[in-house]
mmCIF file of C-alpha atoms and ligand atoms in Angstrom:
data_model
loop_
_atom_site.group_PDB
_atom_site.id
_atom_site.type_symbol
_atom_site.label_atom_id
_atom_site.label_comp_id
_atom_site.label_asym_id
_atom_site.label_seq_id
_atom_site.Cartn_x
_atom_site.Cartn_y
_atom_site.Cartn_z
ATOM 1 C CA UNK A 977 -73.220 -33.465 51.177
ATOM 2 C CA UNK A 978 -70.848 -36.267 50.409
ATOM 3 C CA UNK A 979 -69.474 -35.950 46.526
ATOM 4 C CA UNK A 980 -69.576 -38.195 44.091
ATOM 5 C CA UNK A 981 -66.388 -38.312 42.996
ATOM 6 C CA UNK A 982 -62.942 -38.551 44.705
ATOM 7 C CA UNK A 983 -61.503 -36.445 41.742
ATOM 8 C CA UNK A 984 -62.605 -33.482 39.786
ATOM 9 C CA UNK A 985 -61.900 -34.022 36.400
ATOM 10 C CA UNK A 986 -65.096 -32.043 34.715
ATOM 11 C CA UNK A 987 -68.312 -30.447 35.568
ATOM 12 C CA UNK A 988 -69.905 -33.463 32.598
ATOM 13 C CA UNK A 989 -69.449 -36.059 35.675
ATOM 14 C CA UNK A 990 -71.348 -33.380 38.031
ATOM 15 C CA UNK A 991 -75.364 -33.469 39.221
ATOM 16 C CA UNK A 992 -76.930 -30.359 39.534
ATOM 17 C CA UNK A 993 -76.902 -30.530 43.261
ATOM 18 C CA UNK A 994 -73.267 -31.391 43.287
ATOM 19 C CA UNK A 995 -72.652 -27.851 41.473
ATOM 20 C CA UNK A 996 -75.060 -25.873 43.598
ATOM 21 C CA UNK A 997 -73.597 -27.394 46.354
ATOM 22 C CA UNK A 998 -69.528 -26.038 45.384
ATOM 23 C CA UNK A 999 -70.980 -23.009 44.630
ATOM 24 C CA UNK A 1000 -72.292 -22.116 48.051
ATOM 25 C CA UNK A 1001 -69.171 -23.842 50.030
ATOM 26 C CA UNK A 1002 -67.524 -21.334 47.759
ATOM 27 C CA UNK A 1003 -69.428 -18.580 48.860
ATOM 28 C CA UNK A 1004 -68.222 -19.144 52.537
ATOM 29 C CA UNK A 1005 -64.524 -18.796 51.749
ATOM 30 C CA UNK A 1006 -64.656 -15.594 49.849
ATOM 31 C CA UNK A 1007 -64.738 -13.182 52.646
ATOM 32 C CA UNK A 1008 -61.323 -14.879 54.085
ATOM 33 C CA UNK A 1009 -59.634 -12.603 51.416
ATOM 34 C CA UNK A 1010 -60.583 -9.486 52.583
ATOM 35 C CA UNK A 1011 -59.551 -10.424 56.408
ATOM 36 C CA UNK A 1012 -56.654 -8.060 57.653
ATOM 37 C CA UNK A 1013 -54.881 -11.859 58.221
ATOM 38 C CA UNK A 1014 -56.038 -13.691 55.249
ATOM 39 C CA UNK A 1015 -54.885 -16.863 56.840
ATOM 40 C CA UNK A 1016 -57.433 -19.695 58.601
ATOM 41 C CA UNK A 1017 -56.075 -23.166 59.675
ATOM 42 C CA UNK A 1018 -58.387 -25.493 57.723
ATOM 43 C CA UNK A 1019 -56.020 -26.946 55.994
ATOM 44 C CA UNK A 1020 -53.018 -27.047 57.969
ATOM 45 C CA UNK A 1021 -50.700 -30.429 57.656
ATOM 46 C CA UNK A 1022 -52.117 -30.819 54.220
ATOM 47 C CA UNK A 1023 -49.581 -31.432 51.566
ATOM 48 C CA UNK A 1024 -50.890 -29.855 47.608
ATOM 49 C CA UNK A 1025 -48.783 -30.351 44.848
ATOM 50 C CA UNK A 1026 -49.326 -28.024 41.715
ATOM 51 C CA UNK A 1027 -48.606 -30.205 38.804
ATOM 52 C CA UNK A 1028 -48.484 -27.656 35.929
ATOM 53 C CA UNK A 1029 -47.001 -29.169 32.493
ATOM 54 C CA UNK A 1030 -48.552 -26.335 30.755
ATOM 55 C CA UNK A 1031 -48.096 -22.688 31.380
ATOM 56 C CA UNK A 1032 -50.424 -20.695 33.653
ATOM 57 C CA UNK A 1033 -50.873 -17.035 35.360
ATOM 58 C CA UNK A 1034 -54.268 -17.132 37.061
ATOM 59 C CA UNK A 1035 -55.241 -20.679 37.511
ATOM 60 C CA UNK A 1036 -51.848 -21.697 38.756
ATOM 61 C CA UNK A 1037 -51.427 -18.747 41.156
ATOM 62 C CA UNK A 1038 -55.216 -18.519 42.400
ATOM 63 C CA UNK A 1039 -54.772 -22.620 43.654
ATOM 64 C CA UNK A 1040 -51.627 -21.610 45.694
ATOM 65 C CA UNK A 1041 -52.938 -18.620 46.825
ATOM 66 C CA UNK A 1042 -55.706 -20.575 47.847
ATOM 67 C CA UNK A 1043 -53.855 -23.613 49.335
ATOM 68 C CA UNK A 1044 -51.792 -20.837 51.284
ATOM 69 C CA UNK A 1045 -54.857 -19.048 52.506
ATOM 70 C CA UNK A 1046 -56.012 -22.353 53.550
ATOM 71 C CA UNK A 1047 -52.738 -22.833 55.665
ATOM 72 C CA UNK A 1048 -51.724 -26.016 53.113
ATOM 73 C CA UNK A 1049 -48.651 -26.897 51.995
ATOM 74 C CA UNK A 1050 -48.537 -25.981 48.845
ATOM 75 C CA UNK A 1051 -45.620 -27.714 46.010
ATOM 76 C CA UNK A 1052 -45.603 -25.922 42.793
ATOM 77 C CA UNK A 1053 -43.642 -28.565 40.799
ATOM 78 C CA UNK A 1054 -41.860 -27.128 37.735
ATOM 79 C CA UNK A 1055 -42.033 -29.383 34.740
ATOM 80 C CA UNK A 1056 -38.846 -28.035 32.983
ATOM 81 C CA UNK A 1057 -36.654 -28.146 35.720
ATOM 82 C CA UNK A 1058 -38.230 -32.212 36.518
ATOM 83 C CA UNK A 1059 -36.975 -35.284 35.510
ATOM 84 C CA UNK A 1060 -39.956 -34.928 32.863
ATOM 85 C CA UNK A 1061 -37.051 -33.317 30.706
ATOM 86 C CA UNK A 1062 -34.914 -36.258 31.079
ATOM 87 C CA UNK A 1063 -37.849 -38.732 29.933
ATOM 88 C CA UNK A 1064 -39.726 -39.726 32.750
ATOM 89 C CA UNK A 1065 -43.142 -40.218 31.583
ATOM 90 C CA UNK A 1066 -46.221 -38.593 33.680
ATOM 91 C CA UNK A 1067 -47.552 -41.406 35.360
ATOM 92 C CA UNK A 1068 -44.025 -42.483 36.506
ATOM 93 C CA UNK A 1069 -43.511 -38.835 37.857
ATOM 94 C CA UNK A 1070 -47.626 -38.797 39.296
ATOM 95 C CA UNK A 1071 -46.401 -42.123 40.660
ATOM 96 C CA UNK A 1072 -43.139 -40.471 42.590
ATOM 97 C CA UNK A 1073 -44.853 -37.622 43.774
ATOM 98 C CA UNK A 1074 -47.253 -39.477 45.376
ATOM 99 C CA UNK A 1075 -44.840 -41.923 47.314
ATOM 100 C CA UNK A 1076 -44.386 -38.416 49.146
ATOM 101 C CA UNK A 1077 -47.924 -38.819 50.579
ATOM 102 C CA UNK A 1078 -49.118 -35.210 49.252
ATOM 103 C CA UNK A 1079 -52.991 -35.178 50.129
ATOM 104 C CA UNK A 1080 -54.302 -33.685 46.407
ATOM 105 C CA UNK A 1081 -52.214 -33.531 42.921
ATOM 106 C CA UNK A 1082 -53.827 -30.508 40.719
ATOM 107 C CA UNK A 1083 -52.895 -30.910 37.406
ATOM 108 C CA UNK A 1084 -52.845 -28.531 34.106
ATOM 109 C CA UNK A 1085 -51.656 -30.114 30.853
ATOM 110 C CA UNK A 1086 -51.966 -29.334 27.310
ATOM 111 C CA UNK A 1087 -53.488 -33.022 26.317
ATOM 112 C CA UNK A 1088 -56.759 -33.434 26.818
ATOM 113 C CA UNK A 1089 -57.477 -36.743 29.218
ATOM 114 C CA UNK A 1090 -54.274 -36.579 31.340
ATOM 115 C CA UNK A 1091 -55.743 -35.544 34.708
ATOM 116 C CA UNK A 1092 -57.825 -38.812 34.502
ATOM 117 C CA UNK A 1093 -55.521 -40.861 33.165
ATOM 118 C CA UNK A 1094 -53.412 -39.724 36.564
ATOM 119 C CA UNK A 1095 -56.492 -40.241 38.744
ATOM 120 C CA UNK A 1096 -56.908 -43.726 37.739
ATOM 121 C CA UNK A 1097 -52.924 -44.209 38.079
ATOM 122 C CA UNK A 1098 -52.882 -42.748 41.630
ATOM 123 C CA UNK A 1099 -55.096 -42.829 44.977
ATOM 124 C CA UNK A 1100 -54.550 -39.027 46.048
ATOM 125 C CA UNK A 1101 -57.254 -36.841 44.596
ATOM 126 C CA UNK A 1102 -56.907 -35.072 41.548
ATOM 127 C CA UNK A 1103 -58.420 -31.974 40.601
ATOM 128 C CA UNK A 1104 -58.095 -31.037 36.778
ATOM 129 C CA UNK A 1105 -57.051 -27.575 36.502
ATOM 130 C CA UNK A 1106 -57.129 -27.418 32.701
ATOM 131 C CA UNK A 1107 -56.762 -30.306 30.161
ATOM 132 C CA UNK A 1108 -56.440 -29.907 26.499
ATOM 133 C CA UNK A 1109 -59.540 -29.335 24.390
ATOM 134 C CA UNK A 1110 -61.598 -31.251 27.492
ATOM 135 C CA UNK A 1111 -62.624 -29.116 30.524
ATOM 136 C CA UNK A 1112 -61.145 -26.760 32.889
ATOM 137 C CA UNK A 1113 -64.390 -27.628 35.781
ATOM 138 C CA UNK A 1114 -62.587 -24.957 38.406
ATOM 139 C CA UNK A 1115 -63.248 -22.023 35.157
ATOM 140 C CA UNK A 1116 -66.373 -23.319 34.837
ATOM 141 C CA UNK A 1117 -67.222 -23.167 38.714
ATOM 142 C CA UNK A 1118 -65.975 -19.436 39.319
ATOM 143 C CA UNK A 1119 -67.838 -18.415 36.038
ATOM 144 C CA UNK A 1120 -71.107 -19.549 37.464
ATOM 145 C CA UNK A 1121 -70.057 -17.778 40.547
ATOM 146 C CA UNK A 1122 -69.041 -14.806 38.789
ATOM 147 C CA UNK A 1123 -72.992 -14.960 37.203
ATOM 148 C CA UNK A 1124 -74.420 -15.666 40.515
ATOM 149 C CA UNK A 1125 -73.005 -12.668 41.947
ATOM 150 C CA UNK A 1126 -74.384 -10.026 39.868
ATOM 151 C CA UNK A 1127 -77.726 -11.840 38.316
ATOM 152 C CA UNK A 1128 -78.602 -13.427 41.652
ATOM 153 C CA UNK A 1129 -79.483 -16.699 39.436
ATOM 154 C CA UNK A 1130 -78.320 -19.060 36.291
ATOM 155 C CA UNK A 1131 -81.614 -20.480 36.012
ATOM 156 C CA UNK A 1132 -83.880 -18.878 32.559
ATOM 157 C CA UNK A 1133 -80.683 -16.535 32.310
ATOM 158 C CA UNK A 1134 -79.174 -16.747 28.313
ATOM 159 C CA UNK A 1135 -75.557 -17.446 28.039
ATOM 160 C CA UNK A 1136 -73.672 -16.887 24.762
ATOM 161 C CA UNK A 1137 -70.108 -18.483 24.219
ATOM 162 C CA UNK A 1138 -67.914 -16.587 21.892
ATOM 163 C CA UNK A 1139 -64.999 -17.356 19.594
ATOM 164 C CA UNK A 1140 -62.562 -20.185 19.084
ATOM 165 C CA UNK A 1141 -64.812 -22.966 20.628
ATOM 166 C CA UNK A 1142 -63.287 -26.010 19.138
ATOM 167 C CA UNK A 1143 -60.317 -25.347 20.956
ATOM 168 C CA UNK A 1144 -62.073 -24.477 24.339
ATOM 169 C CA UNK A 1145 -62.021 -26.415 27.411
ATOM 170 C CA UNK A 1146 -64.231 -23.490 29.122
ATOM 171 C CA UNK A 1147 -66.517 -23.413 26.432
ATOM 172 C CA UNK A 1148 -67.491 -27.430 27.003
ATOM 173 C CA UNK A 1149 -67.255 -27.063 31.389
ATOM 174 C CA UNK A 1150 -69.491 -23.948 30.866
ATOM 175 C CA UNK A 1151 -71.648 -25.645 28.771
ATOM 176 C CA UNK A 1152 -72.242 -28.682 31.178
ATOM 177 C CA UNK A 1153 -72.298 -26.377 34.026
ATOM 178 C CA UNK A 1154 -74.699 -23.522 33.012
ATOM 179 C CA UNK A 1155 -77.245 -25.776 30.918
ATOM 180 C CA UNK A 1156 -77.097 -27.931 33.964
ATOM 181 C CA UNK A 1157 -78.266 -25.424 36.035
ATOM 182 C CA UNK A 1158 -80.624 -24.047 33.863
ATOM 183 C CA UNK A 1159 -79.303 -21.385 31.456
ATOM 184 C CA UNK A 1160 -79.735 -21.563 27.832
ATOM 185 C CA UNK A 1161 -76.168 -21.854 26.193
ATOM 186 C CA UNK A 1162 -75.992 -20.401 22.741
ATOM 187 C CA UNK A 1163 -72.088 -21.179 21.240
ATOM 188 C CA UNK A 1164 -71.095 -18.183 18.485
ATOM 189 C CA UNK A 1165 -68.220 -18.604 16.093
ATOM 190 C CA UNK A 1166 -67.374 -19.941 12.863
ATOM 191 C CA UNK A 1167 -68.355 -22.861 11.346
ATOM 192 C CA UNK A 1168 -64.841 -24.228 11.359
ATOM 193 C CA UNK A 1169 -64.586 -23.022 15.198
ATOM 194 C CA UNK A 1170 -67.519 -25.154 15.898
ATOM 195 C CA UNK A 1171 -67.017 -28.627 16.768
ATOM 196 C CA UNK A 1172 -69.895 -30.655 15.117
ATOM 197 C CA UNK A 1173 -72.401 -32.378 17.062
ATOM 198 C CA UNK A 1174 -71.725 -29.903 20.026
ATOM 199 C CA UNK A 1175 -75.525 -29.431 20.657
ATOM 200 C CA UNK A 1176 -75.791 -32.658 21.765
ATOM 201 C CA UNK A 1177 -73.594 -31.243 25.176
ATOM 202 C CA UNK A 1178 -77.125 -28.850 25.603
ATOM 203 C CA UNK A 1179 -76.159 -25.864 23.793
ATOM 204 C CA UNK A 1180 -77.432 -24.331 20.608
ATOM 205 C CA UNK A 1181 -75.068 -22.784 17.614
ATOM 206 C CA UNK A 1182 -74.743 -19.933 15.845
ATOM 207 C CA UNK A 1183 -72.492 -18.847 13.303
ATOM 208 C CA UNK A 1184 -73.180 -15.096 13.429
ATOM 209 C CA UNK A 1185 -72.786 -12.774 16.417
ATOM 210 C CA UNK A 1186 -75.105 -9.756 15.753
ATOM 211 C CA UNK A 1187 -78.378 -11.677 16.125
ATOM 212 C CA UNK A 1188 -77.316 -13.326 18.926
ATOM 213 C CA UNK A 1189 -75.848 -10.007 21.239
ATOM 214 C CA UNK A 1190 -79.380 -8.075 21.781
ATOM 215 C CA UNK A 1191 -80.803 -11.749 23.777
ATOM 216 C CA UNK A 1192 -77.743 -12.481 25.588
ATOM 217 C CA UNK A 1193 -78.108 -12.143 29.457
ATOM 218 C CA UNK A 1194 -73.981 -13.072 29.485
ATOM 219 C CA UNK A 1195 -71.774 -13.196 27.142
ATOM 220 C CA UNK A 1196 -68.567 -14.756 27.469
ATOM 221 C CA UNK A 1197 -65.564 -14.294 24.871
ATOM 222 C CA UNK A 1198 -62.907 -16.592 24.252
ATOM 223 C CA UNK A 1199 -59.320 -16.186 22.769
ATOM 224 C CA UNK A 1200 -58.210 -17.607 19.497
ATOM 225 C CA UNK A 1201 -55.776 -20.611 20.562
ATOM 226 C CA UNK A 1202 -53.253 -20.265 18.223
ATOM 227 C CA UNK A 1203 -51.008 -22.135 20.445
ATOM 228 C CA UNK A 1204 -52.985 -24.993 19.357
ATOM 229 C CA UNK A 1205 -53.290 -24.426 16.099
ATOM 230 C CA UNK A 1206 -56.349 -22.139 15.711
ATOM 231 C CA UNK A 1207 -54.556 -19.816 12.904
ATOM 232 C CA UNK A 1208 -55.505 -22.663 10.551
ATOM 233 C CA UNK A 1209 -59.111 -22.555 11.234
ATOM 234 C CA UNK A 1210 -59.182 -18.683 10.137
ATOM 235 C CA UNK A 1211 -57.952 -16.404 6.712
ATOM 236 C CA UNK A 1212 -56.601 -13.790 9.318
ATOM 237 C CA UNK A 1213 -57.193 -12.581 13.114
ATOM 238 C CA UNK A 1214 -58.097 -9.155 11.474
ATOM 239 C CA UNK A 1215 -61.227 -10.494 9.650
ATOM 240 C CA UNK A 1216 -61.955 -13.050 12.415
ATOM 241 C CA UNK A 1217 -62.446 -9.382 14.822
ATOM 242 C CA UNK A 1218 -64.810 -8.151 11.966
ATOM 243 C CA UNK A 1219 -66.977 -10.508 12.070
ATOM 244 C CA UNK A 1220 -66.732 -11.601 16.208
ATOM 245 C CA UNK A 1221 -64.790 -9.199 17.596
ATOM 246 C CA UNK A 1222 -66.674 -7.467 20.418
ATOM 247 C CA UNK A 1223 -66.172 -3.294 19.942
ATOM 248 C CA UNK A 1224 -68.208 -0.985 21.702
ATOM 249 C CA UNK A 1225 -70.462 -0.814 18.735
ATOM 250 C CA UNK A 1226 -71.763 -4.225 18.955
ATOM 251 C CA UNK A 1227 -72.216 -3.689 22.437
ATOM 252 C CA UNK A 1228 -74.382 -0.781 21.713
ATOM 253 C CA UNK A 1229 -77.025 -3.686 20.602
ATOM 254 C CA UNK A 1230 -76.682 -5.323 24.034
ATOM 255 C CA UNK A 1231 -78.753 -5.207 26.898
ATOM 256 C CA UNK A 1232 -78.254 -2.575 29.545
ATOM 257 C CA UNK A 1233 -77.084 -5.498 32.058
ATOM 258 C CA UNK A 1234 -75.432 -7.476 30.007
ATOM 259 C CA UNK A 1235 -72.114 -8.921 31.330
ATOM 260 C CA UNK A 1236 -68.797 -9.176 29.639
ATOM 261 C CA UNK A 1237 -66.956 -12.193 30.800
ATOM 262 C CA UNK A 1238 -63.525 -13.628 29.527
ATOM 263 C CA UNK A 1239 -61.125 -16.308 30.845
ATOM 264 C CA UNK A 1240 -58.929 -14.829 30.158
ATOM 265 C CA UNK A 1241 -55.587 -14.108 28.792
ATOM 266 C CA UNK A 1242 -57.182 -11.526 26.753
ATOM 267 C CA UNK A 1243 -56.029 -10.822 22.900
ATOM 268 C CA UNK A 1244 -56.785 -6.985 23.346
ATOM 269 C CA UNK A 1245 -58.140 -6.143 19.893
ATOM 270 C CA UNK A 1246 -58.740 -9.304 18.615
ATOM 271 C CA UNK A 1247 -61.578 -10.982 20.501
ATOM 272 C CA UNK A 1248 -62.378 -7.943 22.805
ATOM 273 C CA UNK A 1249 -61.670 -4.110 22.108
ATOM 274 C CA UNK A 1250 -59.845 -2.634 25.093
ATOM 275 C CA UNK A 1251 -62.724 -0.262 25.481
ATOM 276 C CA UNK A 1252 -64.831 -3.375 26.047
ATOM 277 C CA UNK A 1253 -62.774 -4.927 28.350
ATOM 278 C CA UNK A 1254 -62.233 -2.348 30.586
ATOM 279 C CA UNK A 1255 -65.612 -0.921 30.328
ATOM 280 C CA UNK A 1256 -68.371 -1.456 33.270
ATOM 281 C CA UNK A 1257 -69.798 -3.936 31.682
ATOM 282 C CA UNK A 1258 -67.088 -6.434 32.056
ATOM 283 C CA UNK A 1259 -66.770 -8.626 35.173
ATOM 284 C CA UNK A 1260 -63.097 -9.994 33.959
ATOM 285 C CA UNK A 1261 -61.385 -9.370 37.158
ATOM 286 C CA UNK A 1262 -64.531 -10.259 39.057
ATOM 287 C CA UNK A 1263 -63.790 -13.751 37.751
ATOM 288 C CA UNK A 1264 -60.421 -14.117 38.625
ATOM 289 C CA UNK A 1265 -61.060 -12.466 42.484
ATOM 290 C CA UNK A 1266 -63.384 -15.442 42.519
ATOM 291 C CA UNK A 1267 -61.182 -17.831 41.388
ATOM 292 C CA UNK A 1268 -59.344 -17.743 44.803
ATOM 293 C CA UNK A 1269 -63.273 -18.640 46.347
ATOM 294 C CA UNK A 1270 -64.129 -21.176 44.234
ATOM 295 C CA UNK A 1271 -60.358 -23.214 44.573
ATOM 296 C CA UNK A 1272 -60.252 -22.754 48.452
ATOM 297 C CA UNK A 1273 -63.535 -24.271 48.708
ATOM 298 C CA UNK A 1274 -62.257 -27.099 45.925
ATOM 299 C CA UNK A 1275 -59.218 -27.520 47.982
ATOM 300 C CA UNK A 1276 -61.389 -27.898 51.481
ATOM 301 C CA UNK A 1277 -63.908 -30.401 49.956
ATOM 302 C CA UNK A 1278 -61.242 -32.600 47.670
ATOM 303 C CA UNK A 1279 -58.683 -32.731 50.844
ATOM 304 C CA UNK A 1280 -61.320 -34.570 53.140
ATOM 305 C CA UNK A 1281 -63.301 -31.673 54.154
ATOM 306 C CA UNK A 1282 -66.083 -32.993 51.938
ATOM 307 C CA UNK A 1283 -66.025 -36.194 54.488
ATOM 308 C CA UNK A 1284 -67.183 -33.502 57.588
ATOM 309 C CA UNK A 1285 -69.892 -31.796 55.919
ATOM 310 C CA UNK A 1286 -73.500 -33.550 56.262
ATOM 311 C CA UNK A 1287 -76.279 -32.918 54.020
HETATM 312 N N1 CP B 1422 -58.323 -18.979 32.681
HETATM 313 C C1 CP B 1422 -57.157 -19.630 32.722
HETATM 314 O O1 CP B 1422 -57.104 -20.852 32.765
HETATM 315 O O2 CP B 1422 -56.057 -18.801 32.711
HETATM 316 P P1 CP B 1422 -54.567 -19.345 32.870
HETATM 317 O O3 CP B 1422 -54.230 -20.126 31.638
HETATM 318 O O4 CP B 1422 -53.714 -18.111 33.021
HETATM 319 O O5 CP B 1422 -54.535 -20.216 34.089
#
């Protein structure tokens, strides 16, 4: 299948087939990490630059492990040791980078829109690794993985989206990316977490978690973004767990195959008891084995591996 797009900047600008389509490509890479050599050629003489202006422990080290995996070059640029900190703007430095003929730029930055204001700016590929309030399409990817895996489906399956969704890029790529495929998308948190108008993305709302736990096929909890401001949508972190915190006694409610998913980082205690998230149920660490999958596949098919693959 040739993609539509020569960037990924969110799972919104996605068909259905397009999805599917990442998802099994992704599929065929994750064995590669449990090879005695975890090493294959694909990529070799490939240039990647990692262009992280916002911090990052799994997404940032899952695309270099993958690059590396994939025998790429990979460039982890450093954004307070750049010229950024002398007053270069971003396109200037997307613009300098690129005179250095990388093959991809993947880019994480704390403003929503950047990673497509660079791919209109420059020709290499860009893959959004994170932007803002936006999307973060490579989350969004392993989580339907992650559901894959264990329900053997998305389609019919119920999906509910916990916690500080205003401030969620995850939140609106697993939106697009589950309803596309056919999950029902239920967003929980409260009213001042929830963005208005946010059904019209294909999700319903609700503002109270009980009700919604004893349906839910997956539910996925998000953290509180404080670091963008998120303590002023709440009296206190304390009453925000009361009310959507999930303990093991809300999860008594759930069904017996429910999965626990998270993004992670974790607030241990706030959105998720530890007892939760280290419980059988959860499927945390599942997600971020599979975010190695999901990026080496993302890295073949954005560096002009897509081009070699026929329908
Ligand atoms: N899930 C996620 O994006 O985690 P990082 O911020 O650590 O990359």
């Amino acid at each position: 299948m040739k993609l539509s797009v020569k960037s990924l900047i969110g799972l919104s600008g996605l068909s259905r087939s397009e999805i599917e389509f990442m998802l099994e490509q992704s599929e065929s890479f994750k064995e590669i990490s449990y090879r005695p050599i975890k090493k294959v050629p694909t990529l070799r003489g490939k240039t990647i630059i990692n262009l992280f202006i916002e911090p990052s422990t799994r997404t940032r080290t899952s695309f270099e492990i993958a690059g590396k995996r994939l025998s790429a070059d990979v460039i982890n640029f450093s954004a307070s040791s750049s010229s950024l900190t002398k007053g270069e703007t971003l396109t200037d430095t997307a613009k300098n980078l690129e005179a250095m003929k990388p093959d991809l730029l993947i880019v994480r930055s704390q403003a929503a829109g950047v990673p497509e204001l660079l791919s209109r700016t420059v020709a290499t590929p860009v893959l959004n690794a994170g932007d803002g309030f936006h999307e973060h399409p490579t989350q969004g990817l392993l989580d339907l993985f992650t559901v894959r895996e264990h329900k053997k489906k998305i389609a019919g399956l119920k999906l509910a989206i916990v916690g500080d969704i205003y401030h969620s890029r995850v939140a609106r790529s697993d939106i697009y990316g589950f309803s596309k495929l056919g999950a029902e998308v239920t967003v929980v948190g409260p009213p001042t977490m929830i963005p208005s108008g946010i059904e019209q993305l294909g999700c319903k709302v609700s503002y109270h978690l009980d009700p919604v736990i004893p349906e839910a096929d997956v539910i996925m909890m998000l953290r509180i973004q404080l670091e963008r401001g998120a303590g002023n949508f709440l009296p206190s972190t304390r009453e925000y767990s009361r009310f959507y915190g999930l303990n093991l006694k809300r999860l008594e409610q759930a069904k017996k195959d429910v999965l626990i998913m998270h993004p992670g980082p974790v607030n241990r205690g706030v959105e998720l008891s530890p007892e939760v998230a280290d419980s059988s149920y959860s499927v945390i660490l599942d997600q971020v084995e599979n975010g190695v999958a999901v990026r080496m596949a993302l890295l073949y098919l954005f560096c002009g591996g897509a081009d070699e693959v026929s329908a």
